[in-house]
PDB file of C-alpha atoms in Angstrom:
ATOM      1  CA  MET A   1       0.099  -0.154  -0.016  1.00 69.00           C
ATOM      2  CA  PRO A   2       1.289   3.339  -0.441  1.00 80.00           C
ATOM      3  CA  TRP A   3       2.480   5.445   2.043  1.00 85.00           C
ATOM      4  CA  ILE A   4      -0.375   8.320   1.813  1.00 86.00           C
ATOM      5  CA  ALA A   5      -2.641   5.849   2.633  1.00 87.00           C
ATOM      6  CA  TYR A   6      -1.335   5.160   5.957  1.00 90.00           C
ATOM      7  CA  ILE A   7      -1.460   8.852   5.956  1.00 92.00           C
ATOM      8  CA  ALA A   8      -5.117   8.957   4.661  1.00 92.00           C
ATOM      9  CA  HIS A   9      -6.038   6.277   7.797  1.00 93.00           C
ATOM     10  CA  PHE A  10      -3.870   8.681  10.831  1.00 94.00           C
ATOM     11  CA  ILE A  11      -5.873  11.897   9.416  1.00 95.00           C
ATOM     12  CA  ALA A  12      -9.806   9.433   9.243  1.00 95.00           C
ATOM     13  CA  ALA A  13      -9.149   8.337  12.342  1.00 95.00           C
ATOM     14  CA  ALA A  14      -8.870  11.913  13.529  1.00 97.00           C
ATOM     15  CA  PHE A  15     -11.626  12.850  12.107  1.00 97.00           C
ATOM     16  CA  LEU A  16     -13.658  10.176  13.466  1.00 96.00           C
ATOM     17  CA  THR A  17     -12.457  10.897  16.583  1.00 97.00           C
ATOM     18  CA  ASN A  18     -13.372  13.823  16.918  1.00 95.00           C
ATOM     19  CA  GLY A  19     -16.572  13.510  15.780  1.00 96.00           C
ATOM     20  CA  ILE A  20     -17.879  11.047  18.025  1.00 95.00           C
ATOM     21  CA  PRO A  21     -18.158  13.333  20.912  1.00 94.00           C
ATOM     22  CA  HIS A  22     -19.992  16.215  18.946  1.00 94.00           C
ATOM     23  CA  PHE A  23     -22.279  13.312  17.513  1.00 96.00           C
ATOM     24  CA  VAL A  24     -23.402  11.612  20.956  1.00 96.00           C
ATOM     25  CA  ASN A  25     -23.385  14.656  22.197  1.00 94.00           C
ATOM     26  CA  GLY A  26     -25.702  16.513  19.885  1.00 95.00           C
ATOM     27  CA  VAL A  27     -27.667  12.989  19.453  1.00 96.00           C
ATOM     28  CA  GLY A  28     -28.163  13.304  23.615  1.00 96.00           C
ATOM     29  CA  GLY A  29     -29.714  16.674  23.338  1.00 95.00           C
ATOM     30  CA  ARG A  30     -26.399  18.086  25.009  1.00 93.00           C
ATOM     31  CA  ARG A  31     -24.700  21.793  24.288  1.00 92.00           C
ATOM     32  CA  PHE A  32     -21.360  21.166  23.894  1.00 91.00           C
ATOM     33  CA  ARG A  33     -18.508  23.763  22.222  1.00 89.00           C
ATOM     34  CA  THR A  34     -17.839  23.343  18.205  1.00 88.00           C
ATOM     35  CA  PRO A  35     -15.177  25.458  16.074  1.00 88.00           C
ATOM     36  CA  PHE A  36     -18.502  27.506  15.536  1.00 86.00           C
ATOM     37  CA  ALA A  37     -19.237  29.073  19.333  1.00 85.00           C
ATOM     38  CA  MET A  38     -18.963  27.664  22.526  1.00 85.00           C
ATOM     39  CA  PRO A  39     -21.169  26.207  23.180  1.00 89.00           C
ATOM     40  CA  SER A  40     -22.814  25.048  20.216  1.00 91.00           C
ATOM     41  CA  SER A  41     -26.720  24.082  20.125  1.00 94.00           C
ATOM     42  CA  PRO A  42     -27.689  20.478  19.728  1.00 95.00           C
ATOM     43  CA  THR A  43     -28.173  20.242  16.309  1.00 95.00           C
ATOM     44  CA  ALA A  44     -24.862  21.491  14.817  1.00 95.00           C
ATOM     45  CA  ASN A  45     -23.084  19.550  17.068  1.00 95.00           C
ATOM     46  CA  VAL A  46     -24.822  16.572  15.333  1.00 96.00           C
ATOM     47  CA  VAL A  47     -24.512  18.178  11.746  1.00 96.00           C
ATOM     48  CA  TRP A  48     -20.277  19.329  12.822  1.00 96.00           C
ATOM     49  CA  GLY A  49     -20.423  15.289  14.078  1.00 96.00           C
ATOM     50  CA  TRP A  50     -21.885  13.875  10.934  1.00 98.00           C
ATOM     51  CA  ALA A  51     -19.120  16.279   8.798  1.00 97.00           C
ATOM     52  CA  ASN A  52     -16.369  14.576  10.702  1.00 97.00           C
ATOM     53  CA  ILE A  53     -17.957  11.104  10.201  1.00 97.00           C
ATOM     54  CA  LEU A  54     -18.622  11.322   6.977  1.00 97.00           C
ATOM     55  CA  ILE A  55     -14.989  12.874   5.911  1.00 96.00           C
ATOM     56  CA  ALA A  56     -13.560  10.040   7.754  1.00 95.00           C
ATOM     57  CA  PHE A  57     -15.647   7.391   5.700  1.00 93.00           C
ATOM     58  CA  LEU A  58     -14.713   8.829   2.634  1.00 93.00           C
ATOM     59  CA  LEU A  59     -10.706   9.165   3.345  1.00 91.00           C
ATOM     60  CA  PHE A  60     -11.074   5.433   4.200  1.00 89.00           C
ATOM     61  CA  ALA A  61     -13.211   3.620   1.751  1.00 87.00           C
ATOM     62  CA  ASN A  62     -11.634   5.749  -0.953  1.00 87.00           C
ATOM     63  CA  ILE A  63      -7.450   6.225  -0.087  1.00 84.00           C
ATOM     64  CA  GLY A  64      -6.273   3.244  -0.387  1.00 72.00           C
ATOM     65  CA  PRO A  65      -8.281  -0.351   1.113  1.00 75.00           C
ATOM     66  CA  LEU A  66      -8.410  -0.264   5.470  1.00 76.00           C
ATOM     67  CA  TYR A  67      -6.899  -3.590   6.453  1.00 77.00           C
ATOM     68  CA  ILE A  68      -7.620  -3.359  10.370  1.00 75.00           C
ATOM     69  CA  GLY A  69      -6.034  -6.076  11.780  1.00 77.00           C
ATOM     70  CA  THR A  70      -2.783  -5.382   9.560  1.00 82.00           C
ATOM     71  CA  PRO A  71       0.352  -4.229  11.374  1.00 87.00           C
ATOM     72  CA  GLY A  72       0.373  -0.980   9.098  1.00 85.00           C
ATOM     73  CA  ASP A  73      -3.573   0.251   8.989  1.00 86.00           C
ATOM     74  CA  THR A  74      -3.916  -0.827  12.371  1.00 89.00           C
ATOM     75  CA  ILE A  75      -1.233   0.951  13.979  1.00 92.00           C
ATOM     76  CA  PHE A  76      -2.248   4.350  12.172  1.00 92.00           C
ATOM     77  CA  VAL A  77      -5.851   4.499  12.707  1.00 92.00           C
ATOM     78  CA  ALA A  78      -4.529   3.637  16.302  1.00 93.00           C
ATOM     79  CA  ALA A  79      -2.473   6.341  16.269  1.00 95.00           C
ATOM     80  CA  GLY A  80      -4.581   8.666  14.308  1.00 95.00           C
ATOM     81  CA  MET A  81      -7.347   8.038  17.332  1.00 95.00           C
ATOM     82  CA  LEU A  82      -4.529   8.338  20.244  1.00 97.00           C
ATOM     83  CA  VAL A  83      -2.763  11.561  19.602  1.00 96.00           C
ATOM     84  CA  THR A  84      -6.604  13.127  18.487  1.00 95.00           C
ATOM     85  CA  GLY A  85      -7.934  11.410  21.718  1.00 95.00           C
ATOM     86  CA  ILE A  86      -4.987  12.641  23.777  1.00 95.00           C
ATOM     87  CA  LEU A  87      -5.537  16.796  22.402  1.00 93.00           C
ATOM     88  CA  LEU A  88      -8.811  16.800  22.632  1.00 91.00           C
ATOM     89  CA  ALA A  89      -9.093  15.435  26.291  1.00 92.00           C
ATOM     90  CA  ARG A  90      -6.483  18.650  26.766  1.00 90.00           C
ATOM     91  CA  ILE A  91      -9.365  20.365  25.217  1.00 86.00           C
ATOM     92  CA  PHE A  92     -12.330  19.926  26.229  1.00 83.00           C
ATOM     93  CA  GLY A  93     -11.108  19.282  30.205  1.00 84.00           C
ATOM     94  CA  GLY A  94      -9.615  23.058  29.701  1.00 73.00           C
ATOM     95  CA  ASP A  95      -6.251  22.029  30.190  1.00 52.00           C
ATOM     96  CA  ALA A  96      -4.648  23.131  26.561  1.00 47.00           C
ATOM     97  CA  ASN A  97      -2.449  25.774  28.076  1.00 46.00           C
TER      98      ASN A  97
END
């Protein structure tokens, strides 16, 4: 698989990881921060989360096949989720100084 596919899978995992809390908070009817406002309405969060998940899906589906279980794909997807998860935890937790 070309190296660009691994980078795309890392970025797709980052979008997926970012989309989940927005979508879940929006569907749960809770206000949550988005790039548009702090905090945003539940509807804005559903749309923002859905957009992130859609981008992740398009990257996973169209930039090289994703084979979870193979070392390269698994490492890059897991790393993308871990790095993004840590960054989001710091941002949403308020200690991103």
